[in-house]
Amino acid sequence: MPRPRRPRRIQGPVESLLFKPQGIPLTELKGVVLSHDALEALRLADAEELDQENAAKLMGISRPTFSRLVAEARHIVATALINRWALRIDGGDYWVDGDSPLDERCSNRGRKRQRCGRRR
């Protein structure tokens, strides 16, 4: 059984968006979905031009995970553009910066384990 995914930190606002080629009805288009966390990784790497180490820290993930996320996002966007498919931005495992689902004590990685969970 794989480990549960850890939520990734993104900058807001979060809303579902749809991009499609002009002049083609949506009913005739194939589509792909880009998650909000993959879009955030793409923003940090390409639009903000951050190095992977700093961008990964901002998202609260490891550098290899960030690298995989950026590669996945680039593949999805390129596939949608080349094939003239609709691109929907929706879903993902994330939390908006300033609205952390974890208690402060959860950041003690490598130290004594403590109970962590979503704030209520």
Short mmCIF file of C-alpha atoms in Angstrom, two decimals:
data_model
loop_
_atom_site.label_atom_id
_atom_site.label_comp_id
_atom_site.label_asym_id
_atom_site.label_seq_id
_atom_site.Cartn_x
_atom_site.Cartn_y
_atom_site.Cartn_z
CA MET A 1 0.00 0.00 0.00
CA PRO A 2 1.54 3.37 -1.01
CA ARG A 3 2.07 6.19 1.44
CA PRO A 4 -0.68 8.79 1.61
CA ARG A 5 0.12 11.92 -0.39
CA ARG A 6 1.15 14.93 1.60
CA PRO A 7 -0.78 18.10 0.69
CA ARG A 8 1.27 20.66 -1.25
CA ARG A 9 1.31 24.38 -0.49
CA ILE A 10 0.12 26.66 -3.31
CA GLN A 11 -0.49 30.38 -3.62
CA GLY A 12 -4.18 31.30 -4.05
CA PRO A 13 -6.67 31.99 -5.49
CA VAL A 14 -7.97 28.54 -6.35
CA GLU A 15 -10.69 28.11 -8.92
CA SER A 16 -11.45 25.64 -11.65
CA LEU A 17 -10.54 26.95 -15.08
CA LEU A 18 -11.00 25.67 -18.61
CA PHE A 19 -8.92 26.59 -21.65
CA LYS A 20 -9.89 25.39 -25.11
CA PRO A 21 -8.99 26.09 -28.72
CA GLN A 22 -11.01 28.89 -30.28
CA GLY A 23 -13.71 27.94 -32.75
CA ILE A 24 -14.13 24.31 -31.72
CA PRO A 25 -17.20 23.42 -29.65
CA LEU A 26 -16.37 21.91 -26.28
CA THR A 27 -18.53 18.88 -27.04
CA GLU A 28 -16.19 17.96 -29.92
CA LEU A 29 -12.98 18.25 -27.89
CA LYS A 30 -10.97 15.75 -25.94
CA GLY A 31 -9.56 17.14 -22.75
CA VAL A 32 -6.91 16.73 -20.08
CA VAL A 33 -6.87 17.81 -16.44
CA LEU A 34 -4.02 19.71 -14.80
CA SER A 35 -4.11 19.70 -11.00
CA HIS A 36 -3.76 22.93 -9.02
CA ASP A 37 -0.54 21.69 -7.42
CA ALA A 38 0.94 20.85 -10.84
CA LEU A 39 0.00 24.34 -12.07
CA GLU A 40 1.71 25.85 -9.02
CA ALA A 41 4.88 23.86 -9.74
CA LEU A 42 4.78 25.08 -13.35
CA ARG A 43 4.29 28.67 -12.18
CA LEU A 44 7.23 28.53 -9.78
CA ALA A 45 9.58 26.83 -12.25
CA ASP A 46 8.72 28.66 -15.48
CA ALA A 47 6.95 31.94 -14.68
CA GLU A 48 8.85 32.80 -11.47
CA GLU A 49 12.06 31.08 -12.71
CA LEU A 50 12.91 29.69 -9.28
CA ASP A 51 15.42 26.88 -8.95
CA GLN A 52 13.92 23.52 -8.03
CA GLU A 53 15.29 23.49 -4.47
CA ASN A 54 13.69 26.82 -3.49
CA ALA A 55 10.46 26.11 -5.35
CA ALA A 56 10.15 22.73 -3.62
CA LYS A 57 10.61 24.41 -0.23
CA LEU A 58 7.86 26.90 -1.05
CA MET A 59 5.48 24.04 -1.86
CA GLY A 60 6.53 21.98 1.17
CA ILE A 61 7.70 18.99 -0.90
CA SER A 62 11.03 17.36 -1.75
CA ARG A 63 13.07 18.43 -4.76
CA PRO A 64 12.59 15.10 -6.59
CA THR A 65 8.83 15.35 -6.05
CA PHE A 66 8.87 18.91 -7.39
CA SER A 67 10.84 17.76 -10.43
CA ARG A 68 8.31 15.00 -11.17
CA LEU A 69 5.42 17.43 -10.71
CA VAL A 70 6.91 19.97 -13.16
CA ALA A 71 7.65 17.26 -15.74
CA GLU A 72 4.08 15.96 -15.44
CA ALA A 73 2.63 19.48 -15.77
CA ARG A 74 4.75 20.30 -18.83
CA HIS A 75 3.72 17.03 -20.47
CA ILE A 76 0.01 17.71 -19.86
CA VAL A 77 0.16 21.29 -21.15
CA ALA A 78 2.21 20.35 -24.23
CA THR A 79 -0.14 17.46 -25.04
CA ALA A 80 -3.18 19.75 -24.81
CA LEU A 81 -1.62 22.44 -27.01
CA ILE A 82 -0.23 20.13 -29.68
CA ASN A 83 -3.39 18.02 -29.99
CA ARG A 84 -5.81 20.97 -29.68
CA TRP A 85 -7.45 19.53 -26.58
CA ALA A 86 -9.25 21.35 -23.80
CA LEU A 87 -7.17 21.94 -20.67
CA ARG A 88 -9.07 21.93 -17.37
CA ILE A 89 -7.37 23.06 -14.16
CA ASP A 90 -9.00 21.29 -11.26
CA GLY A 91 -8.30 19.01 -8.31
CA GLY A 92 -5.04 17.99 -6.70
CA ASP A 93 -3.82 17.48 -3.15
CA TYR A 94 -3.02 20.97 -1.91
CA TRP A 95 -3.68 23.70 0.63
CA VAL A 96 -3.60 27.44 0.04
CA ASP A 97 -0.71 29.28 1.70
CA GLY A 98 -1.84 30.91 4.93
CA ASP A 99 -4.54 28.28 5.41
CA SER A 100 -2.46 25.27 6.52
CA PRO A 101 -4.37 22.08 7.33
CA LEU A 102 -1.61 20.94 9.68
CA ASP A 103 -0.83 22.06 13.21
CA GLU A 104 2.46 23.86 13.85
CA ARG A 105 3.81 20.81 15.67
CA CYS A 106 3.61 18.76 12.45
CA SER A 107 6.64 20.54 11.05
CA ASN A 108 8.98 18.63 13.38
CA ARG A 109 10.24 16.28 10.68
CA GLY A 110 13.07 14.06 11.81
CA ARG A 111 12.33 14.65 15.47
CA LYS A 112 10.06 12.89 17.90
CA ARG A 113 6.79 11.91 16.23
CA GLN A 114 3.73 13.78 17.37
CA ARG A 115 0.11 13.51 16.44
CA CYS A 116 -0.78 15.75 13.55
CA GLY A 117 -3.94 16.34 11.63
CA ARG A 118 -6.32 18.82 10.14
CA ARG A 119 -7.30 21.84 12.18
CA ARG A 120 -10.91 22.03 13.19
#
